[in-house]
XYZ file of C-alpha atoms in Angstrom:
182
model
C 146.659 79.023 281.461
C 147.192 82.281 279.674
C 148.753 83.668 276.981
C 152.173 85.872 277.954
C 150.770 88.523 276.045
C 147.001 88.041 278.388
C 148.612 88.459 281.632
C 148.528 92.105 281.882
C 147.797 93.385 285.182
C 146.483 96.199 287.073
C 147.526 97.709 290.262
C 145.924 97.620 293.968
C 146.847 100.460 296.481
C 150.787 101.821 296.135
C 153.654 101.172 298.867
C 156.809 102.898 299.004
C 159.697 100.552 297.814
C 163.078 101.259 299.829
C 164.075 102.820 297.186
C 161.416 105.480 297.081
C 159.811 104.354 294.303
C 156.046 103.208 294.228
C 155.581 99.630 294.564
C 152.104 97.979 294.025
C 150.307 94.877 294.756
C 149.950 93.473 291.227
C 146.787 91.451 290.515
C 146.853 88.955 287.146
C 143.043 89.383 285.603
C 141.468 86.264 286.010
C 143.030 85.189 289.088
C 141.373 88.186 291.253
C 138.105 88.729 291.445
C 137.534 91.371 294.060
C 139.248 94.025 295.885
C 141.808 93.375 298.724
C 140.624 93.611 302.415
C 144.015 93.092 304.047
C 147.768 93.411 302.848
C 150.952 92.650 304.008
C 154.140 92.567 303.112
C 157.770 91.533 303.987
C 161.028 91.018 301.852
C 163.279 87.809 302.322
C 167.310 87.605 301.376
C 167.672 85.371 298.305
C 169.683 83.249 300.530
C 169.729 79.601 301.136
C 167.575 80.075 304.406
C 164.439 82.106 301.995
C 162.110 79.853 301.442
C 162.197 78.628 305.085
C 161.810 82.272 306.477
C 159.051 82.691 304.015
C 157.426 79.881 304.906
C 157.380 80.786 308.854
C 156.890 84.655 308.430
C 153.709 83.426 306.438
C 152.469 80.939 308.991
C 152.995 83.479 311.490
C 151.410 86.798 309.200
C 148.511 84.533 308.455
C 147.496 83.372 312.088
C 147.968 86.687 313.339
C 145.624 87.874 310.438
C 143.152 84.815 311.507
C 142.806 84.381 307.606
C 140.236 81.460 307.044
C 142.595 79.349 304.630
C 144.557 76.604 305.494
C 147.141 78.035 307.029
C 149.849 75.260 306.685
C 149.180 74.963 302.901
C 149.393 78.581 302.138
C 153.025 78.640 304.118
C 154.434 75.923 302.006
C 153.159 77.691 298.740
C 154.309 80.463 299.858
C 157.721 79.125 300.747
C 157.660 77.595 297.074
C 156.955 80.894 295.320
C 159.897 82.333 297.190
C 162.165 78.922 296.945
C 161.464 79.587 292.904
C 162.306 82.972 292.979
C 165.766 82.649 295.109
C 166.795 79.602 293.033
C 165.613 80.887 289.284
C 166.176 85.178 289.533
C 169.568 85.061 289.083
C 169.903 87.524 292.211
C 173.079 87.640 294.743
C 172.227 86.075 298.284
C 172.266 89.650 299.970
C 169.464 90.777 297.740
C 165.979 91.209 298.867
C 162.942 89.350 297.334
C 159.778 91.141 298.066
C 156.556 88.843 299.253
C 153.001 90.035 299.621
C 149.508 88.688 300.853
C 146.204 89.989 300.262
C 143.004 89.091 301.628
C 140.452 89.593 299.156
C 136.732 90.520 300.646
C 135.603 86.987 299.113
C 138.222 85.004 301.827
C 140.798 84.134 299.000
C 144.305 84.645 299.607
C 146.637 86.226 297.215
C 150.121 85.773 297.741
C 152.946 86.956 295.405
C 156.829 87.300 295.244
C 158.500 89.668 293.031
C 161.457 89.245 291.572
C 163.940 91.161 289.175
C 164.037 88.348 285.706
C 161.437 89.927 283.314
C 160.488 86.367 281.483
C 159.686 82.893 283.341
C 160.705 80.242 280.537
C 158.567 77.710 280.680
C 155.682 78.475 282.983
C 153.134 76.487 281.335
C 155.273 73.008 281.648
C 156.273 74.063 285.048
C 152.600 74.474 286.396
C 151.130 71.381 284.656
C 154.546 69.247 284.836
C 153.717 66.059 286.971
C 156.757 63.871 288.851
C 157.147 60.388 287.384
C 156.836 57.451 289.438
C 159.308 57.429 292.030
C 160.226 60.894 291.076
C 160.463 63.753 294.076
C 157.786 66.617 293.745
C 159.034 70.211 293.280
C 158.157 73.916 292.966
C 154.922 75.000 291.131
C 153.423 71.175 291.787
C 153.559 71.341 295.392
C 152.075 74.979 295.003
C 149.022 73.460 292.811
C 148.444 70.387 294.277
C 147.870 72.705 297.803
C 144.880 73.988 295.560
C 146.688 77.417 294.653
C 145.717 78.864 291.387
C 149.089 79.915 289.645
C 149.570 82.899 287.392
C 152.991 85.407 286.852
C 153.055 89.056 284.823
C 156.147 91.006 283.610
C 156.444 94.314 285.124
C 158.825 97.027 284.490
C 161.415 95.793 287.450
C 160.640 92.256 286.286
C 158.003 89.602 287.217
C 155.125 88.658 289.754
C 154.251 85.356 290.498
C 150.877 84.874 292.194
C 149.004 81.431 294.096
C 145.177 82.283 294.242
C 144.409 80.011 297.207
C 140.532 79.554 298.093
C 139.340 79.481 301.725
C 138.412 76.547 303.436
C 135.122 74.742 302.619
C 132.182 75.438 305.727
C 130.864 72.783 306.928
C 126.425 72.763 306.147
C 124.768 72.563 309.510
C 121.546 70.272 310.089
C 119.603 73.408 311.140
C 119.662 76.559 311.462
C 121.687 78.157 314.826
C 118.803 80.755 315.393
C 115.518 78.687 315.660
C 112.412 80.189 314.236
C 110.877 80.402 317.130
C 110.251 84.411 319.482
């Protein structure tokens, strides 16, 4: 993990907000390595139904996309990022919580909900907290045991919190699928 003060970000290409204002896919240093190759982009109602729609618009961007991640486990982390932020933002149920994803050119998958509380008290504990025996699994734990690398930045309308999730593992092949031979 990083210091608050280390998770500075910079921006990737600008979007219109519906409020006119410029909006930007926020990237944590550290957590991406390389430039996007695809984006997208929805925004969910901090309702009791958001982490469900998040989780099926997801599934849905993501196969459409033909993104070579496991498509199931970036849905649920992505319907925990936006679970967090509906539950934790302190935002009314008609409000609108913006999700992104980006494709990076190295096949990892960036997504990342904004939301409009500045701070995320305790972060740390909530990334490396572990259930108890017996205990149900939540949140961030879900997110990392899925393999999603977890980072969040303060930004002037509040905060960004980002899963890093890797693309699948290729399977090595005996030999080669073009044969040496003319």
């Amino acid at each position: 993990m990083t210091s608050p003060a280390e998770r500075l970000f910079r921006l990737f290409p600008q979007t219109p907000a519906l409020d006119g204002r410029q909006e930007g896919v926020a990237a944590v240093p550290g957590l991406v390595r390389d430039e996007p190759a695809l984006m997208g982009d929805w925004q969910f109602r901090a309702n009791r139904h958001a982490a469900e729609n998040a989780r099926s618009y997801t599934r849905m961007h993501l196969t459409l996309a033909n993104v070579c991640v496991d498509i199931e486990d970036a849905a649920r982390i992505g319907g925990v990022l936006m679970a967090n932020a509906a539950s934790h933002s302190g935002v009314p149920a008609y409000a609108q919580i913006p999700m992104q994803w980006v494709l990076l050119q190295t096949g990892e998958l960036l997504i990342q909900v904004q939301d409009s509380r500045c701070d995320f008290p305790g972060f740390d504990e909530a990334v490396t907290w572990e259930p108890a025996e017996g205990e149900k699994p939540r949140g961030l734990w879900i997110a990392r045991q899925l393999g999603a690398e977890l980072a969040f930045a303060p930004t002037e309308a509040g905060k960004i919190v980002q899963a890093l999730i890797k693309p699948l593992e290729v399977p090595a092949w005996d030999s080669p699928a073009v044969g040496d031979t003319p």
